[in-house]
Short mmCIF file of C-alpha atoms in Angstrom, two decimals:
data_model
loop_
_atom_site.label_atom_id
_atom_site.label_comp_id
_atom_site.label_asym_id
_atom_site.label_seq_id
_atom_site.Cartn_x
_atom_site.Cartn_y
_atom_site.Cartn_z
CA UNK A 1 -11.76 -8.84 -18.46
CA UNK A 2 -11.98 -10.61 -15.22
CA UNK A 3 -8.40 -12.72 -15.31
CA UNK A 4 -7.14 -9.43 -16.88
CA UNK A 5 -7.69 -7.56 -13.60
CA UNK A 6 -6.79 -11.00 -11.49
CA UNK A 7 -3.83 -10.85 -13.49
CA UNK A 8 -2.68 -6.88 -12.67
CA UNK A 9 -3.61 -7.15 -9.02
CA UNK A 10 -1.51 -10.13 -8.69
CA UNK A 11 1.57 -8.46 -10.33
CA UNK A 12 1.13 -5.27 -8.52
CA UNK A 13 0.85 -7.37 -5.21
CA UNK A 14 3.86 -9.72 -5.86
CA UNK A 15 5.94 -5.72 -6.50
CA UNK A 16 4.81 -4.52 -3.51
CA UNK A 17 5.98 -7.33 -1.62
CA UNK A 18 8.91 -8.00 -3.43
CA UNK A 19 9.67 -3.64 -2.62
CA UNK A 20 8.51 -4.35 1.37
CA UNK A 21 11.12 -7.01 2.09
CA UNK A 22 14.19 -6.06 -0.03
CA UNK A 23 13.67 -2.46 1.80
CA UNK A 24 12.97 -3.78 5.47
CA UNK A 25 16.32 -5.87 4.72
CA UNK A 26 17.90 -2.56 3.39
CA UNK A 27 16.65 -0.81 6.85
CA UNK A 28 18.18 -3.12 9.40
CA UNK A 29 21.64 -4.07 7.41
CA UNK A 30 22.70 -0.11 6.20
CA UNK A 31 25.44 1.14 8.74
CA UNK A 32 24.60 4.36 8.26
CA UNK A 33 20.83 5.51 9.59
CA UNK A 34 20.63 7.92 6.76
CA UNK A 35 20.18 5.59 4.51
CA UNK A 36 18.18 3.07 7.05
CA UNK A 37 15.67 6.28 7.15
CA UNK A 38 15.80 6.60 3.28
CA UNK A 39 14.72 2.70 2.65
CA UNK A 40 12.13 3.03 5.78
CA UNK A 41 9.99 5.38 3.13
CA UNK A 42 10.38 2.88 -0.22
CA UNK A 43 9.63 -0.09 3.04
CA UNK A 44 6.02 2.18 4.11
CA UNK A 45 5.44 3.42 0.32
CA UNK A 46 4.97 -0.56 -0.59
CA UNK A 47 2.72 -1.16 2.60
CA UNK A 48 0.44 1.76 1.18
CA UNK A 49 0.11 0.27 -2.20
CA UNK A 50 -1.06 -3.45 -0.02
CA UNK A 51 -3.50 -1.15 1.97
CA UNK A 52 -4.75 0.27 -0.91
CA UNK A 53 -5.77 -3.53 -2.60
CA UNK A 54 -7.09 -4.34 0.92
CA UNK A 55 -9.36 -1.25 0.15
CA UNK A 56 -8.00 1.08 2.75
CA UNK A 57 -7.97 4.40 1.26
CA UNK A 58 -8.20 6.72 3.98
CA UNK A 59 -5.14 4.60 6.19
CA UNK A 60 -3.18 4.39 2.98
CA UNK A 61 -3.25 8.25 2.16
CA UNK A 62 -2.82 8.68 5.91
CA UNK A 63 0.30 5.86 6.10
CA UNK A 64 2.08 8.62 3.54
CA UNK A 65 1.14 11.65 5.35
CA UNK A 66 1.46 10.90 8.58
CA UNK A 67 4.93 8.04 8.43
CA UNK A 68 6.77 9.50 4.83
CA UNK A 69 5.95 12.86 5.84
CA UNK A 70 6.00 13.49 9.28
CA UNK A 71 7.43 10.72 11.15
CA UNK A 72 10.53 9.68 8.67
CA UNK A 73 11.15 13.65 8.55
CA UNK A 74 12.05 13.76 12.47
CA UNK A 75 14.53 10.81 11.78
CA UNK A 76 16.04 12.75 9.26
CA UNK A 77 16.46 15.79 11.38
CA UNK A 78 17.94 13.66 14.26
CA UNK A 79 20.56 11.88 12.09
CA UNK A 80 21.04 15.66 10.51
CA UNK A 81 21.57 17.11 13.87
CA UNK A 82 23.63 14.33 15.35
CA UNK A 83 25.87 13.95 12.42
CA UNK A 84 28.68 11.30 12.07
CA UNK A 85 27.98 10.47 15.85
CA UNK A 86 25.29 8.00 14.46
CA UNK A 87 26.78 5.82 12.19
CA UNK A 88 26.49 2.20 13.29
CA UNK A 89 29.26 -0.04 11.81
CA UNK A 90 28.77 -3.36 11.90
CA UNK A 91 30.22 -5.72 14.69
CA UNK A 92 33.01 -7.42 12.74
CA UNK A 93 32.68 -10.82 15.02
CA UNK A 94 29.18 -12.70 15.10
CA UNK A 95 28.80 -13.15 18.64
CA UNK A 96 26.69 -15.69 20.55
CA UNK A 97 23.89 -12.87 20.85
CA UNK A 98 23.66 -12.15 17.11
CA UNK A 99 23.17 -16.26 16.63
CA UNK A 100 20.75 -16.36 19.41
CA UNK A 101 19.20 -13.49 17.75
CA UNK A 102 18.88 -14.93 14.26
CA UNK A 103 17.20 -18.32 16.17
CA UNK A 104 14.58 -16.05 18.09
CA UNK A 105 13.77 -13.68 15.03
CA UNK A 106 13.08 -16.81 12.62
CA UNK A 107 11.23 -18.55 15.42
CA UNK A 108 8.68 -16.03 16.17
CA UNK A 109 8.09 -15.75 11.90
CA UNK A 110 8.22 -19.86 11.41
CA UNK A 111 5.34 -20.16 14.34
CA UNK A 112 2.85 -17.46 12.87
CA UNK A 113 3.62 -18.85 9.91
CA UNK A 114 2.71 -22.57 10.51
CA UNK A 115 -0.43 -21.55 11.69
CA UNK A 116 -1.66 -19.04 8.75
CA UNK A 117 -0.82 -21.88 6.78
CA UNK A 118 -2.50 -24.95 8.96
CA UNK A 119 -6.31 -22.34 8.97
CA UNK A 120 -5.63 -20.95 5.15
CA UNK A 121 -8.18 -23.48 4.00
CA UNK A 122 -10.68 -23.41 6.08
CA UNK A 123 -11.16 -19.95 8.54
CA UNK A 124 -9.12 -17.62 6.22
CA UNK A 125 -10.61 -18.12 2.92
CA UNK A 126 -13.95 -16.44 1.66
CA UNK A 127 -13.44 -13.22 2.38
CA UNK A 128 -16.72 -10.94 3.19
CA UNK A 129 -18.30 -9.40 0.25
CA UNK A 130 -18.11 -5.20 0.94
CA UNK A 131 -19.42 -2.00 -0.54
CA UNK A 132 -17.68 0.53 -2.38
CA UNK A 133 -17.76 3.04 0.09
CA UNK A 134 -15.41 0.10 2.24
CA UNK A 135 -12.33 2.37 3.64
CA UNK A 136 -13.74 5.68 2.46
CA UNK A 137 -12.43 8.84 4.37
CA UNK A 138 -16.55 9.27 4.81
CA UNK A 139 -17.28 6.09 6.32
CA UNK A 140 -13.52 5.85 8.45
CA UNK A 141 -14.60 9.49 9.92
CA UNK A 142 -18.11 8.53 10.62
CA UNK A 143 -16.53 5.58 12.75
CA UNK A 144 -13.99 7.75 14.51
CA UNK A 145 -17.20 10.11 15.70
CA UNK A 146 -19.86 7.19 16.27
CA UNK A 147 -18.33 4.15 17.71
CA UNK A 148 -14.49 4.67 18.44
CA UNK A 149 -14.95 8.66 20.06
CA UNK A 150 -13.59 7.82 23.23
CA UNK A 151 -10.20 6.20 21.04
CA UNK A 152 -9.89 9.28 19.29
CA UNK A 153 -9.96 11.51 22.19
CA UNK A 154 -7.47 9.26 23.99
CA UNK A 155 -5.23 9.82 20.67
CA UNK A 156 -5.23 13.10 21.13
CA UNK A 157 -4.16 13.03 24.58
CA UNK A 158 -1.71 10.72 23.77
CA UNK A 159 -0.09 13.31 21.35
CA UNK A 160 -0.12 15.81 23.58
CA UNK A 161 1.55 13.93 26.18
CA UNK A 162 4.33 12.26 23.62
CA UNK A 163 4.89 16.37 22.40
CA UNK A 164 5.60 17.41 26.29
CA UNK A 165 7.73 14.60 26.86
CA UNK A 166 9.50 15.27 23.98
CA UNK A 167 10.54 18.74 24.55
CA UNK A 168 10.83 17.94 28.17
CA UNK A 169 13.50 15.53 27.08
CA UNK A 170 14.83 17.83 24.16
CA UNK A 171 15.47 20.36 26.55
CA UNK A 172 17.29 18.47 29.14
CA UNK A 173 20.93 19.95 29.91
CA UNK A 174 23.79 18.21 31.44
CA UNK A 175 24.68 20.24 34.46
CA UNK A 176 28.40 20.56 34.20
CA UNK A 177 26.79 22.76 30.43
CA UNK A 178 24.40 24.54 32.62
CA UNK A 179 27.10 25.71 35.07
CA UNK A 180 29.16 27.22 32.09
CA UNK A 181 26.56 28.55 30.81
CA UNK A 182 26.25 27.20 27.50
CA UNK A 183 23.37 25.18 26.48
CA UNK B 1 -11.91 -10.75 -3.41
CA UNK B 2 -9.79 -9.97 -6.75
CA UNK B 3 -5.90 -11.68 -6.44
CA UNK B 4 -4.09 -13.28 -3.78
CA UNK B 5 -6.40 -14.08 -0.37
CA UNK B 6 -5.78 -13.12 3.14
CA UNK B 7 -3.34 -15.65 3.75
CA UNK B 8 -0.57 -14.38 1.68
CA UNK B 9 -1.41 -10.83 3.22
CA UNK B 10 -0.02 -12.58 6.53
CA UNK B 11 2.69 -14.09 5.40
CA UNK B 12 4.07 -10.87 4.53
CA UNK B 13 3.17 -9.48 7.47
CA UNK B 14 4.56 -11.88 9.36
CA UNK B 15 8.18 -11.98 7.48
CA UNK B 16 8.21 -8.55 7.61
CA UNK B 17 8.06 -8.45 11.62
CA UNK B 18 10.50 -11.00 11.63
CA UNK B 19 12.73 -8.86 9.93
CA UNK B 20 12.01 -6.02 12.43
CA UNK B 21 12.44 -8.66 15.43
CA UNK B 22 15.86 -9.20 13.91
CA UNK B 23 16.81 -5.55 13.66
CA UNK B 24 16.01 -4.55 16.99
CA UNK B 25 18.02 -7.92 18.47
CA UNK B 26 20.69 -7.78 16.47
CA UNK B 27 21.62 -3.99 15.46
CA UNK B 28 23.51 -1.87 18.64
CA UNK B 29 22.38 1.74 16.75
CA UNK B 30 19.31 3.67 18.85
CA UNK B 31 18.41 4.81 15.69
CA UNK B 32 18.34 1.92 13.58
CA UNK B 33 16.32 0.19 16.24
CA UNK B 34 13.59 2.57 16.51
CA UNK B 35 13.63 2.02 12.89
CA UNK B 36 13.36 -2.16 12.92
CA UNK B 37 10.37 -0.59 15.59
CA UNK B 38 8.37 1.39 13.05
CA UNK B 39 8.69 -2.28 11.05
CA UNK B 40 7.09 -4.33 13.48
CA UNK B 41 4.29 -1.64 14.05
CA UNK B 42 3.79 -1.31 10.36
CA UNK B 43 3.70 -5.19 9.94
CA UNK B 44 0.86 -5.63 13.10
CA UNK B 45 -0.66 -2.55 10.98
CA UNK B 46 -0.58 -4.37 8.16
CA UNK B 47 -2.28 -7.40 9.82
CA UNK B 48 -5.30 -5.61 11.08
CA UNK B 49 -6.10 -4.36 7.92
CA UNK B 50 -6.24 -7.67 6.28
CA UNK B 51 -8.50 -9.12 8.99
CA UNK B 52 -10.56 -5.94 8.10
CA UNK B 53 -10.62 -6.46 5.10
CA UNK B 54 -11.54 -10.17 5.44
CA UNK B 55 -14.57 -9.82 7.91
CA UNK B 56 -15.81 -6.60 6.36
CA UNK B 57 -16.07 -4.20 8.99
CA UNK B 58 -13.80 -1.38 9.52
CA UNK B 59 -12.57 -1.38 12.45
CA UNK B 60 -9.66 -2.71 12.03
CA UNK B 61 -8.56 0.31 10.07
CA UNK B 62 -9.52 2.40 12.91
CA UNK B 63 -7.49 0.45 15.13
CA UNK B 64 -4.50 0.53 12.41
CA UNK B 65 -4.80 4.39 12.77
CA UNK B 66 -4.62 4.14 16.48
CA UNK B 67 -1.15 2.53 16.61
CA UNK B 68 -0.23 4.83 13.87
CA UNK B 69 -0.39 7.61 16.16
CA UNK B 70 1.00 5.50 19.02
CA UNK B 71 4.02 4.80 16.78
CA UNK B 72 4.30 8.49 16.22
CA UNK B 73 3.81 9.32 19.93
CA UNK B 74 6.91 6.24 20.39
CA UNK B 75 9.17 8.08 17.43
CA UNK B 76 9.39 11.24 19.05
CA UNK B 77 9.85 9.94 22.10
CA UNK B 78 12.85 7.95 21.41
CA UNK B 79 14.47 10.72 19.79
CA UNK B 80 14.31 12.70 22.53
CA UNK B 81 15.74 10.28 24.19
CA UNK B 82 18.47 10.13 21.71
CA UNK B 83 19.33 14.09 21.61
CA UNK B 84 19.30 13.54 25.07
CA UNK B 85 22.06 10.80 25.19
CA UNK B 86 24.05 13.02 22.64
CA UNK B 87 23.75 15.56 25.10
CA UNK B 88 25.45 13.71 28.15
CA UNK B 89 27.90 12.69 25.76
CA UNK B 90 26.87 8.80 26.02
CA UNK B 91 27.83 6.74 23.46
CA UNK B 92 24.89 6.00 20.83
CA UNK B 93 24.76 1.84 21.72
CA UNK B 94 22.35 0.04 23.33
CA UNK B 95 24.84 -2.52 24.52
CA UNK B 96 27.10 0.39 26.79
CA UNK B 97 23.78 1.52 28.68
CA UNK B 98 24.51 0.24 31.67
CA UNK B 99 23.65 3.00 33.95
CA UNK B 100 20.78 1.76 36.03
CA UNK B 101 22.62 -2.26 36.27
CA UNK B 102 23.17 -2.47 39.81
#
């Protein structure tokens, strides 16, 4: 019963991971956004399905909500609204920056990676022994209103502040428009 | 701690944010940049929750819903500043913003 379960979390993990990186590939080499868009929701569909076997309900059901159905929405309606004005063929020479690029990108991965694999043994095995109610909506909203208020008033404000700016900027007209009256 | 241990958790993680690294160096798109963006945050997301996960308190998923909402803040932000450029007829690459080089 035991290596049965061991056995179904370990091929559900090895999908979901297998899912996360051919998508974030998928995201950053499609030339059109639309689809870059489409294969960010498979990319933040997988994450949910590793938060939920790190026992994180609540930020699981709240990575769909809030990312598949709010934030990846908005990209949609910009790439809608801006049309064929967005699509992003690739460079057909590799310059010097792309190279450069490619060096920095693997860098930054290669060092985080040596070192998750020099403490594996030692400070990053053993991992704490939790309750059922671990992740819970109960116990992540009893946080939020105990411990963390002052972050989740500051959230808030933050929203609010993002939503001004953002019609601020949405409703910014060129002035040659203004003068002829069309906006 | 049924299946694979932190470790691999953050080795996913962290080839994941390498891929978003690579996006936003290498792709010219505003779009497709705020999208390798929304990787990286997802992948440091991804990270706290496996730390919270390993020591056994939860605060690492509050934190993780903290820069969820910064990441939303971020997204709507940088489409408005996309409309915008569409607006003043700029073209949509990051490499011909040169406005504010002296």
């Amino acid at each position: 019963m035991e290596t049965a379960s061991e056995i179904l979390v370990w091929v559900v993990w090895v999908g979901a991971a297998t899912a996360l990186f051919a998508s974030g590939l998928a995201v950053i080499s499609f030339s059109n956004p639309f689809f870059s868009a489409l294969a960010l929701i498979v990319n933040l569909a997988a994450l949910a399905v590793l938060y939920l076997l790190l026992e994180a309900e609540f930020v699981a059901a709240a990575q769909v909500l809030v990312y598949a159905g709010a934030v990846i929405v908005m990209f949609l309606f910009v790439i809608a609204y801006l049309g064929g004005r967005v699509d992003a063929p690739w460079a057909g020479e590799t310059s010097l920056q792309t190279f450069a690029s490619v060096i920095a990108a693997a860098a930054i991965a290669v060092e985080v990676l040596v070192v998750i694999v020099m403490r594996a043994n030692d400070g990053l095995s053993n991992s704490a022994r939790i309750s059922d109610a671990f992740g819970s909506p109960q116990s992540i909203g009893e946080l939020f209103l105990s411990d963390h208020l002052i972050a989740f008033e500051v959230t808030s404000i933050i929203l609010l502040v993002a939503a001004i700016g953002g019609v601020i900027l949405g409703s910014t007209v060129p002035r040659e428009q203004r003068a002829e009256g069309r906006h | 701690m049924l299946g694979p241990g932190i470790a691999s958790y953050l080795i996913v993680s962290v080839v994941l944010f390498g891929i978003g690294s690579l996006g936003v160096l290498v792709r010219r798109s505003p779009l497709i940049v705020l999208l390798s963006l929304e990787l990286m945050l997802n992948s440091a997301n991804l990270t706290l929750i496996a730390f919270s996960r390993h020591v056994g308190g939860e605060d690492g998923q509050i934190f993780a819903l903290a820069v969820m909402v910064v990441a939303a803040s971020e997204a709507v932000v940088g489409l408005g500043l996309i409309v915008a450029m569409s607006r003043f007829t700029v073209d949509l690459d990051v490499d011909k913003l040169r406005m504010l080089r002296g």
